[in-house]
Amino acid sequence: MKRKSGAESPPAPRTRRGAPKSSLRDASEYTVDELARAADTTVRNVRAYQDRGLLPAPEKRGRTGIYTAAHLARLRLIGQLLDRGYTLANIAELIGAWEQGQDLRQLLGLESALTTPWSEELPAYFTMPELVKMLGKGVKASEIAAVLRKAVELDVLQSEGLRFRAPRPQLIHAAAELASMGIPLSELLDIVRMLRGNVERAANGIVQLIVEHVFAPYMHGKLPPASEVPRLAETIWKLRPVADVAVDAEVARAMEKAIKQNLGDVLAHVLEQLPQQKSSN
């Protein structure tokens, strides 16, 4: 069954206007449509996984099935295993082994650590007129279509009918700021492409260290003992802030070095000219 690539943070559940507080669902609860969107899959897949016993049935409230964050974590894990080449039968055996011999709550904790999106930033949507207004200062009118195509190729934007979905809208707003300074967006996207390759190599290196030194005993189908699962999940959660600090520190170092190399002479020239300008005045 084909699933869509990628994942996004869970959308806020919708509630009816004027509904009494007692009928409002918790923020970590989803209808089947909301669950499918949050896991970037389809309702058909969700129901198929339930039929195969891979996904627990939802709680019934009237005629509506209500899913939880545990369902979302399980669904994302299924998607990751499918992407790695596991069949649904393999996944069923794995989950079955855990349910029979391990504490499933511990497995769900590990699922959550492995599948929760790294960033808490929620996606945003922009229409073509909105993007042109935001980014137009950095793009000639004749080039806007080509720039948007490049942004879609890099997955900075995702075309959805008459609008565009931005998985990381902060990047779009940052691009708009640079565009307002006269920075050509096409050249900026070329830098994003280069940056992405370097960052992905660094991220793979960091994760490989965790694999080699923490997860190595369990990389070939061997299930970790129940006592080890909380430690494995905690390792993943601890990795997040450590990686963020390492990346931020290296970006800061690199930017300081680049500014000194490329703008140091400009600053020195400006400082040299100031006394001359004062004397002439």
PDB file of C-alpha atoms in Angstrom:
ATOM      1  CA  MET A   1       0.000   0.000   0.000  1.00  0.00           C
ATOM      2  CA  LYS A   2       1.455   3.253  -1.064  1.00  0.00           C
ATOM      3  CA  ARG A   3       1.883   5.902   1.592  1.00  0.00           C
ATOM      4  CA  LYS A   4       2.894   9.506   1.234  1.00  0.00           C
ATOM      5  CA  SER A   5       6.454  10.396   2.224  1.00  0.00           C
ATOM      6  CA  GLY A   6       7.352  12.571   5.199  1.00  0.00           C
ATOM      7  CA  ALA A   7       5.461  13.429   8.311  1.00  0.00           C
ATOM      8  CA  GLU A   8       4.133  16.532   9.958  1.00  0.00           C
ATOM      9  CA  SER A   9       3.151  17.636  13.412  1.00  0.00           C
ATOM     10  CA  PRO A  10      -0.411  16.667  14.385  1.00  0.00           C
ATOM     11  CA  PRO A  11      -3.039  19.176  13.256  1.00  0.00           C
ATOM     12  CA  ALA A  12      -5.217  20.714  15.903  1.00  0.00           C
ATOM     13  CA  PRO A  13      -8.463  18.737  16.074  1.00  0.00           C
ATOM     14  CA  ARG A  14     -11.510  20.547  14.787  1.00  0.00           C
ATOM     15  CA  THR A  15     -14.500  21.204  17.043  1.00  0.00           C
ATOM     16  CA  ARG A  16     -17.946  22.513  16.238  1.00  0.00           C
ATOM     17  CA  ARG A  17     -18.730  26.097  17.029  1.00  0.00           C
ATOM     18  CA  GLY A  18     -20.864  26.453  20.106  1.00  0.00           C
ATOM     19  CA  ALA A  19     -20.185  22.892  21.268  1.00  0.00           C
ATOM     20  CA  PRO A  20     -20.292  22.513  25.065  1.00  0.00           C
ATOM     21  CA  LYS A  21     -16.951  22.020  26.778  1.00  0.00           C
ATOM     22  CA  SER A  22     -17.820  18.461  27.695  1.00  0.00           C
ATOM     23  CA  SER A  23     -17.959  17.547  23.980  1.00  0.00           C
ATOM     24  CA  LEU A  24     -14.587  19.045  23.080  1.00  0.00           C
ATOM     25  CA  ARG A  25     -11.872  16.497  22.365  1.00  0.00           C
ATOM     26  CA  ASP A  26      -8.440  16.591  23.957  1.00  0.00           C
ATOM     27  CA  ALA A  27      -5.645  18.039  21.789  1.00  0.00           C
ATOM     28  CA  SER A  28      -4.031  14.596  21.542  1.00  0.00           C
ATOM     29  CA  GLU A  29      -7.180  12.948  20.170  1.00  0.00           C
ATOM     30  CA  TYR A  30      -7.979  12.561  16.472  1.00  0.00           C
ATOM     31  CA  THR A  31     -10.705  11.428  14.149  1.00  0.00           C
ATOM     32  CA  VAL A  32      -9.580   8.967  11.499  1.00  0.00           C
ATOM     33  CA  ASP A  33      -9.172  11.785   8.956  1.00  0.00           C
ATOM     34  CA  GLU A  34      -7.059  13.850  11.362  1.00  0.00           C
ATOM     35  CA  LEU A  35      -4.968  10.813  12.297  1.00  0.00           C
ATOM     36  CA  ALA A  36      -4.261  10.003   8.649  1.00  0.00           C
ATOM     37  CA  ARG A  37      -3.214  13.604   7.944  1.00  0.00           C
ATOM     38  CA  ALA A  38      -0.975  13.757  11.030  1.00  0.00           C
ATOM     39  CA  ALA A  39       0.821  10.547  10.005  1.00  0.00           C
ATOM     40  CA  ASP A  40       0.892  11.589   6.332  1.00  0.00           C
ATOM     41  CA  THR A  41      -0.922   8.477   5.181  1.00  0.00           C
ATOM     42  CA  THR A  42      -4.446   7.680   4.028  1.00  0.00           C
ATOM     43  CA  VAL A  43      -7.658   6.731   5.822  1.00  0.00           C
ATOM     44  CA  ARG A  44      -7.697   3.563   3.725  1.00  0.00           C
ATOM     45  CA  ASN A  45      -4.277   2.582   5.123  1.00  0.00           C
ATOM     46  CA  VAL A  46      -5.372   3.307   8.686  1.00  0.00           C
ATOM     47  CA  ARG A  47      -8.358   0.992   8.313  1.00  0.00           C
ATOM     48  CA  ALA A  48      -6.234  -1.672   6.610  1.00  0.00           C
ATOM     49  CA  TYR A  49      -3.713  -1.627   9.469  1.00  0.00           C
ATOM     50  CA  GLN A  50      -6.572  -2.012  11.944  1.00  0.00           C
ATOM     51  CA  ASP A  51      -7.957  -4.975  10.008  1.00  0.00           C
ATOM     52  CA  ARG A  52      -4.531  -6.647  10.155  1.00  0.00           C
ATOM     53  CA  GLY A  53      -4.197  -6.014  13.890  1.00  0.00           C
ATOM     54  CA  LEU A  54      -1.272  -3.612  13.446  1.00  0.00           C
ATOM     55  CA  LEU A  55      -3.208  -0.678  14.853  1.00  0.00           C
ATOM     56  CA  PRO A  56      -5.529  -0.906  17.866  1.00  0.00           C
ATOM     57  CA  ALA A  57      -9.168  -0.035  17.329  1.00  0.00           C
ATOM     58  CA  PRO A  58     -10.204   3.490  18.328  1.00  0.00           C
ATOM     59  CA  GLU A  59     -12.455   4.378  21.227  1.00  0.00           C
ATOM     60  CA  LYS A  60     -16.029   4.743  20.027  1.00  0.00           C
ATOM     61  CA  ARG A  61     -17.899   7.897  21.008  1.00  0.00           C
ATOM     62  CA  GLY A  62     -21.268   7.637  19.426  1.00  0.00           C
ATOM     63  CA  ARG A  63     -20.582   6.899  15.775  1.00  0.00           C
ATOM     64  CA  THR A  64     -17.128   8.500  15.792  1.00  0.00           C
ATOM     65  CA  GLY A  65     -13.885   6.610  16.380  1.00  0.00           C
ATOM     66  CA  ILE A  66     -11.414   8.574  18.519  1.00  0.00           C
ATOM     67  CA  TYR A  67      -7.675   7.890  18.181  1.00  0.00           C
ATOM     68  CA  THR A  68      -4.883   8.980  20.531  1.00  0.00           C
ATOM     69  CA  ALA A  69      -1.202   9.934  20.421  1.00  0.00           C
ATOM     70  CA  ALA A  70      -0.391   6.242  20.940  1.00  0.00           C
ATOM     71  CA  HIS A  71      -2.175   5.418  17.667  1.00  0.00           C
ATOM     72  CA  LEU A  72      -0.217   8.183  15.934  1.00  0.00           C
ATOM     73  CA  ALA A  73       3.112   6.880  17.235  1.00  0.00           C
ATOM     74  CA  ARG A  74       2.233   3.346  16.098  1.00  0.00           C
ATOM     75  CA  LEU A  75       1.136   4.579  12.675  1.00  0.00           C
ATOM     76  CA  ARG A  76       4.361   6.525  12.154  1.00  0.00           C
ATOM     77  CA  LEU A  77       6.425   3.484  13.159  1.00  0.00           C
ATOM     78  CA  ILE A  78       4.556   1.321  10.657  1.00  0.00           C
ATOM     79  CA  GLY A  79       5.316   3.904   7.972  1.00  0.00           C
ATOM     80  CA  GLN A  80       9.014   3.972   8.830  1.00  0.00           C
ATOM     81  CA  LEU A  81       9.254   0.181   8.794  1.00  0.00           C
ATOM     82  CA  LEU A  82       7.501   0.041   5.419  1.00  0.00           C
ATOM     83  CA  ASP A  83       9.951   2.614   4.061  1.00  0.00           C
ATOM     84  CA  ARG A  84      12.818   0.392   5.245  1.00  0.00           C
ATOM     85  CA  GLY A  85      11.470  -2.568   3.275  1.00  0.00           C
ATOM     86  CA  TYR A  86       9.556  -4.475   5.953  1.00  0.00           C
ATOM     87  CA  THR A  87       6.363  -6.167   4.833  1.00  0.00           C
ATOM     88  CA  LEU A  88       3.108  -5.864   6.754  1.00  0.00           C
ATOM     89  CA  ALA A  89       3.551  -9.499   7.781  1.00  0.00           C
ATOM     90  CA  ASN A  90       7.026  -8.712   9.220  1.00  0.00           C
ATOM     91  CA  ILE A  91       5.621  -5.742  11.111  1.00  0.00           C
ATOM     92  CA  ALA A  92       2.747  -7.831  12.469  1.00  0.00           C
ATOM     93  CA  GLU A  93       5.235 -10.425  13.788  1.00  0.00           C
ATOM     94  CA  LEU A  94       7.335  -7.721  15.440  1.00  0.00           C
ATOM     95  CA  ILE A  95       4.372  -6.073  17.126  1.00  0.00           C
ATOM     96  CA  GLY A  96       2.938  -9.447  18.077  1.00  0.00           C
ATOM     97  CA  ALA A  97       6.182 -10.456  19.775  1.00  0.00           C
ATOM     98  CA  TRP A  98       6.153  -7.271  21.801  1.00  0.00           C
ATOM     99  CA  GLU A  99       2.532  -7.633  22.810  1.00  0.00           C
ATOM    100  CA  GLN A 100       3.075 -11.217  23.975  1.00  0.00           C
ATOM    101  CA  GLY A 101       6.433 -10.886  25.725  1.00  0.00           C
ATOM    102  CA  GLN A 102       7.026  -7.231  26.489  1.00  0.00           C
ATOM    103  CA  ASP A 103       5.261  -4.254  28.009  1.00  0.00           C
ATOM    104  CA  LEU A 104       3.619  -2.586  25.017  1.00  0.00           C
ATOM    105  CA  ARG A 105       3.613   0.775  26.809  1.00  0.00           C
ATOM    106  CA  GLN A 106       7.412   0.699  26.752  1.00  0.00           C
ATOM    107  CA  LEU A 107       7.399  -0.052  23.032  1.00  0.00           C
ATOM    108  CA  LEU A 108       5.066   2.886  22.418  1.00  0.00           C
ATOM    109  CA  GLY A 109       7.475   5.112  24.341  1.00  0.00           C
ATOM    110  CA  LEU A 110      10.276   4.045  22.023  1.00  0.00           C
ATOM    111  CA  GLU A 111       7.986   4.496  19.007  1.00  0.00           C
ATOM    112  CA  SER A 112       7.252   8.053  20.110  1.00  0.00           C
ATOM    113  CA  ALA A 113      10.945   8.880  20.606  1.00  0.00           C
ATOM    114  CA  LEU A 114      11.803   7.571  17.137  1.00  0.00           C
ATOM    115  CA  THR A 115       8.875   8.986  15.190  1.00  0.00           C
ATOM    116  CA  THR A 116       7.983  12.339  16.811  1.00  0.00           C
ATOM    117  CA  PRO A 117       8.901  15.141  14.379  1.00  0.00           C
ATOM    118  CA  TRP A 118      12.174  16.816  15.319  1.00  0.00           C
ATOM    119  CA  SER A 119      10.719  20.301  15.028  1.00  0.00           C
ATOM    120  CA  GLU A 120       7.541  21.478  16.756  1.00  0.00           C
ATOM    121  CA  GLU A 121       6.992  23.998  13.965  1.00  0.00           C
ATOM    122  CA  LEU A 122       3.614  23.514  12.312  1.00  0.00           C
ATOM    123  CA  PRO A 123       3.202  23.782   8.529  1.00  0.00           C
ATOM    124  CA  ALA A 124       1.479  26.801   7.000  1.00  0.00           C
ATOM    125  CA  TYR A 125      -0.267  27.470   3.692  1.00  0.00           C
ATOM    126  CA  PHE A 126       0.293  30.323   1.242  1.00  0.00           C
ATOM    127  CA  THR A 127      -1.531  31.324  -1.902  1.00  0.00           C
ATOM    128  CA  MET A 128       0.356  32.398  -5.006  1.00  0.00           C
ATOM    129  CA  PRO A 129      -0.546  36.100  -4.471  1.00  0.00           C
ATOM    130  CA  GLU A 130       0.702  35.881  -0.872  1.00  0.00           C
ATOM    131  CA  LEU A 131       4.025  34.397  -1.962  1.00  0.00           C
ATOM    132  CA  VAL A 132       4.469  36.954  -4.723  1.00  0.00           C
ATOM    133  CA  LYS A 133       3.795  39.760  -2.238  1.00  0.00           C
ATOM    134  CA  MET A 134       6.202  38.294   0.349  1.00  0.00           C
ATOM    135  CA  LEU A 135       9.020  37.278  -1.989  1.00  0.00           C
ATOM    136  CA  GLY A 136       8.553  39.579  -4.961  1.00  0.00           C
ATOM    137  CA  LYS A 137      11.295  42.027  -3.960  1.00  0.00           C
ATOM    138  CA  GLY A 138      13.902  39.308  -4.444  1.00  0.00           C
ATOM    139  CA  VAL A 139      12.512  38.008  -7.740  1.00  0.00           C
ATOM    140  CA  LYS A 140      11.834  39.546 -11.118  1.00  0.00           C
ATOM    141  CA  ALA A 141       8.256  39.082 -12.319  1.00  0.00           C
ATOM    142  CA  SER A 142       9.496  36.899 -15.179  1.00  0.00           C
ATOM    143  CA  GLU A 143      11.401  34.625 -12.746  1.00  0.00           C
ATOM    144  CA  ILE A 144       8.810  33.993 -10.022  1.00  0.00           C
ATOM    145  CA  ALA A 145       7.515  30.760 -11.597  1.00  0.00           C
ATOM    146  CA  ALA A 146      11.052  29.339 -11.905  1.00  0.00           C
ATOM    147  CA  VAL A 147      11.867  30.269  -8.302  1.00  0.00           C
ATOM    148  CA  LEU A 148       8.708  28.593  -7.027  1.00  0.00           C
ATOM    149  CA  ARG A 149       9.528  25.450  -9.043  1.00  0.00           C
ATOM    150  CA  LYS A 150      12.969  25.357  -7.449  1.00  0.00           C
ATOM    151  CA  ALA A 151      11.402  25.793  -3.990  1.00  0.00           C
ATOM    152  CA  VAL A 152       9.058  22.869  -4.694  1.00  0.00           C
ATOM    153  CA  GLU A 153      11.976  20.707  -5.898  1.00  0.00           C
ATOM    154  CA  LEU A 154      13.738  21.379  -2.589  1.00  0.00           C
ATOM    155  CA  ASP A 155      10.518  20.636  -0.649  1.00  0.00           C
ATOM    156  CA  VAL A 156      10.661  24.133   0.835  1.00  0.00           C
ATOM    157  CA  LEU A 157       7.186  24.466  -0.654  1.00  0.00           C
ATOM    158  CA  GLN A 158       4.710  21.746  -1.615  1.00  0.00           C
ATOM    159  CA  SER A 159       2.158  22.476  -4.317  1.00  0.00           C
ATOM    160  CA  GLU A 160      -1.395  21.620  -3.265  1.00  0.00           C
ATOM    161  CA  GLY A 161      -3.890  22.767  -5.858  1.00  0.00           C
ATOM    162  CA  LEU A 162      -4.251  26.541  -5.762  1.00  0.00           C
ATOM    163  CA  ARG A 163      -2.014  27.006  -2.731  1.00  0.00           C
ATOM    164  CA  PHE A 164       1.390  25.981  -1.389  1.00  0.00           C
ATOM    165  CA  ARG A 165       2.141  24.132   1.835  1.00  0.00           C
ATOM    166  CA  ALA A 166       5.299  25.192   3.698  1.00  0.00           C
ATOM    167  CA  PRO A 167       6.511  22.421   6.060  1.00  0.00           C
ATOM    168  CA  ARG A 168       8.832  24.986   7.692  1.00  0.00           C
ATOM    169  CA  PRO A 169       7.103  28.375   7.341  1.00  0.00           C
ATOM    170  CA  GLN A 170       9.868  30.121   9.308  1.00  0.00           C
ATOM    171  CA  LEU A 171      12.106  29.511   6.305  1.00  0.00           C
ATOM    172  CA  ILE A 172       9.619  31.288   4.042  1.00  0.00           C
ATOM    173  CA  HIS A 173       9.464  34.307   6.350  1.00  0.00           C
ATOM    174  CA  ALA A 174      13.268  34.372   6.571  1.00  0.00           C
ATOM    175  CA  ALA A 175      13.459  34.302   2.762  1.00  0.00           C
ATOM    176  CA  ALA A 176      11.015  37.205   2.633  1.00  0.00           C
ATOM    177  CA  GLU A 177      13.258  39.219   4.977  1.00  0.00           C
ATOM    178  CA  LEU A 178      16.283  38.541   2.773  1.00  0.00           C
ATOM    179  CA  ALA A 179      14.277  39.343  -0.351  1.00  0.00           C
ATOM    180  CA  SER A 180      13.394  42.734   1.158  1.00  0.00           C
ATOM    181  CA  MET A 181      17.155  43.398   1.387  1.00  0.00           C
ATOM    182  CA  GLY A 182      17.559  42.677  -2.306  1.00  0.00           C
ATOM    183  CA  ILE A 183      18.930  39.130  -1.989  1.00  0.00           C
ATOM    184  CA  PRO A 184      18.100  37.086  -5.148  1.00  0.00           C
ATOM    185  CA  LEU A 185      15.949  34.156  -4.011  1.00  0.00           C
ATOM    186  CA  SER A 186      17.158  31.827  -6.747  1.00  0.00           C
ATOM    187  CA  GLU A 187      20.715  32.154  -5.427  1.00  0.00           C
ATOM    188  CA  LEU A 188      19.465  31.749  -1.860  1.00  0.00           C
ATOM    189  CA  LEU A 189      17.779  28.460  -2.804  1.00  0.00           C
ATOM    190  CA  ASP A 190      21.049  27.250  -4.336  1.00  0.00           C
ATOM    191  CA  ILE A 191      22.668  27.828  -0.937  1.00  0.00           C
ATOM    192  CA  VAL A 192      19.820  25.960   0.760  1.00  0.00           C
ATOM    193  CA  ARG A 193      20.472  23.000  -1.565  1.00  0.00           C
ATOM    194  CA  MET A 194      24.173  23.029  -0.659  1.00  0.00           C
ATOM    195  CA  LEU A 195      23.429  23.475   3.056  1.00  0.00           C
ATOM    196  CA  ARG A 196      20.970  20.590   3.047  1.00  0.00           C
ATOM    197  CA  GLY A 197      23.547  18.172   1.694  1.00  0.00           C
ATOM    198  CA  ASN A 198      26.073  19.139   4.379  1.00  0.00           C
ATOM    199  CA  VAL A 199      23.493  19.038   7.182  1.00  0.00           C
ATOM    200  CA  GLU A 200      22.182  15.634   6.081  1.00  0.00           C
ATOM    201  CA  ARG A 201      25.716  14.214   6.120  1.00  0.00           C
ATOM    202  CA  ALA A 202      26.269  15.593   9.628  1.00  0.00           C
ATOM    203  CA  ALA A 203      22.891  14.274  10.830  1.00  0.00           C
ATOM    204  CA  ASN A 204      23.621  10.822   9.419  1.00  0.00           C
ATOM    205  CA  GLY A 205      26.988  10.857  11.179  1.00  0.00           C
ATOM    206  CA  ILE A 206      25.427  11.745  14.536  1.00  0.00           C
ATOM    207  CA  VAL A 207      22.729   9.058  14.225  1.00  0.00           C
ATOM    208  CA  GLN A 208      25.294   6.455  13.122  1.00  0.00           C
ATOM    209  CA  LEU A 209      27.175   7.058  16.376  1.00  0.00           C
ATOM    210  CA  ILE A 210      23.984   6.271  18.301  1.00  0.00           C
ATOM    211  CA  VAL A 211      23.395   3.181  16.165  1.00  0.00           C
ATOM    212  CA  GLU A 212      26.933   1.862  16.622  1.00  0.00           C
ATOM    213  CA  HIS A 213      27.245   2.532  20.333  1.00  0.00           C
ATOM    214  CA  VAL A 214      23.681   2.157  21.654  1.00  0.00           C
ATOM    215  CA  PHE A 215      21.441   0.265  19.217  1.00  0.00           C
ATOM    216  CA  ALA A 216      23.965  -2.108  17.610  1.00  0.00           C
ATOM    217  CA  PRO A 217      22.834  -5.230  19.556  1.00  0.00           C
ATOM    218  CA  TYR A 218      19.272  -4.781  18.263  1.00  0.00           C
ATOM    219  CA  MET A 219      19.846  -3.923  14.589  1.00  0.00           C
ATOM    220  CA  HIS A 220      19.334  -7.430  13.159  1.00  0.00           C
ATOM    221  CA  GLY A 221      15.883  -8.431  14.335  1.00  0.00           C
ATOM    222  CA  LYS A 222      16.785  -9.084  17.977  1.00  0.00           C
ATOM    223  CA  LEU A 223      14.279  -7.508  20.359  1.00  0.00           C
ATOM    224  CA  PRO A 224      15.752  -5.549  23.281  1.00  0.00           C
ATOM    225  CA  PRO A 225      14.714  -6.736  26.728  1.00  0.00           C
ATOM    226  CA  ALA A 226      11.940  -4.778  28.371  1.00  0.00           C
ATOM    227  CA  SER A 227      14.368  -3.303  30.907  1.00  0.00           C
ATOM    228  CA  GLU A 228      16.398  -1.721  28.064  1.00  0.00           C
ATOM    229  CA  VAL A 229      13.562  -0.023  26.199  1.00  0.00           C
ATOM    230  CA  PRO A 230      13.186   3.031  28.487  1.00  0.00           C
ATOM    231  CA  ARG A 231      16.943   3.661  28.238  1.00  0.00           C
ATOM    232  CA  LEU A 232      16.843   3.455  24.440  1.00  0.00           C
ATOM    233  CA  ALA A 233      13.927   5.892  24.279  1.00  0.00           C
ATOM    234  CA  GLU A 234      15.649   8.255  26.723  1.00  0.00           C
ATOM    235  CA  THR A 235      18.783   8.215  24.549  1.00  0.00           C
ATOM    236  CA  ILE A 236      16.795   9.411  21.538  1.00  0.00           C
ATOM    237  CA  TRP A 237      15.092  12.171  23.530  1.00  0.00           C
ATOM    238  CA  LYS A 238      18.472  13.316  24.920  1.00  0.00           C
ATOM    239  CA  LEU A 239      19.925  13.370  21.415  1.00  0.00           C
ATOM    240  CA  ARG A 240      17.549  16.121  20.317  1.00  0.00           C
ATOM    241  CA  PRO A 241      18.770  19.049  22.455  1.00  0.00           C
ATOM    242  CA  VAL A 242      22.396  17.883  22.190  1.00  0.00           C
ATOM    243  CA  ALA A 243      22.215  17.858  18.384  1.00  0.00           C
ATOM    244  CA  ASP A 244      20.490  21.251  18.344  1.00  0.00           C
ATOM    245  CA  VAL A 245      23.254  22.764  20.510  1.00  0.00           C
ATOM    246  CA  ALA A 246      25.987  21.222  18.347  1.00  0.00           C
ATOM    247  CA  VAL A 247      24.433  22.501  15.118  1.00  0.00           C
ATOM    248  CA  ASP A 248      23.774  25.983  16.548  1.00  0.00           C
ATOM    249  CA  ALA A 249      27.348  26.221  17.830  1.00  0.00           C
ATOM    250  CA  GLU A 250      28.843  25.229  14.492  1.00  0.00           C
ATOM    251  CA  VAL A 251      26.574  27.593  12.542  1.00  0.00           C
ATOM    252  CA  ALA A 252      27.561  30.447  14.877  1.00  0.00           C
ATOM    253  CA  ARG A 253      31.265  29.641  14.458  1.00  0.00           C
ATOM    254  CA  ALA A 254      30.960  29.407  10.683  1.00  0.00           C
ATOM    255  CA  MET A 255      28.999  32.660  10.398  1.00  0.00           C
ATOM    256  CA  GLU A 256      31.512  34.541  12.554  1.00  0.00           C
ATOM    257  CA  LYS A 257      34.359  33.235  10.396  1.00  0.00           C
ATOM    258  CA  ALA A 258      32.546  34.076   7.139  1.00  0.00           C
ATOM    259  CA  ILE A 259      31.692  37.608   8.280  1.00  0.00           C
ATOM    260  CA  LYS A 260      35.300  38.294   9.287  1.00  0.00           C
ATOM    261  CA  GLN A 261      36.622  36.928   5.998  1.00  0.00           C
ATOM    262  CA  ASN A 262      34.121  38.606   3.700  1.00  0.00           C
ATOM    263  CA  LEU A 263      33.119  41.784   5.519  1.00  0.00           C
ATOM    264  CA  GLY A 264      36.197  42.528   7.599  1.00  0.00           C
ATOM    265  CA  ASP A 265      37.846  44.575   4.834  1.00  0.00           C
ATOM    266  CA  VAL A 266      34.628  46.515   4.228  1.00  0.00           C
ATOM    267  CA  LEU A 267      34.387  47.434   7.908  1.00  0.00           C
ATOM    268  CA  ALA A 268      38.058  48.437   8.028  1.00  0.00           C
ATOM    269  CA  HIS A 269      37.592  50.656   4.977  1.00  0.00           C
ATOM    270  CA  VAL A 270      34.537  52.344   6.516  1.00  0.00           C
ATOM    271  CA  LEU A 271      36.410  53.019   9.755  1.00  0.00           C
ATOM    272  CA  GLU A 272      39.344  54.451   7.831  1.00  0.00           C
ATOM    273  CA  GLN A 273      37.100  56.836   5.916  1.00  0.00           C
ATOM    274  CA  LEU A 274      35.245  58.186   8.951  1.00  0.00           C
ATOM    275  CA  PRO A 275      38.064  60.514  10.169  1.00  0.00           C
ATOM    276  CA  GLN A 276      38.520  61.860   6.645  1.00  0.00           C
ATOM    277  CA  GLN A 277      34.802  62.580   6.318  1.00  0.00           C
ATOM    278  CA  LYS A 278      34.730  64.392   9.669  1.00  0.00           C
ATOM    279  CA  SER A 279      37.735  66.588   8.733  1.00  0.00           C
ATOM    280  CA  SER A 280      36.211  67.517   5.371  1.00  0.00           C
ATOM    281  CA  ASN A 281      32.992  68.536   7.094  1.00  0.00           C
TER     282      ASN A 281
END
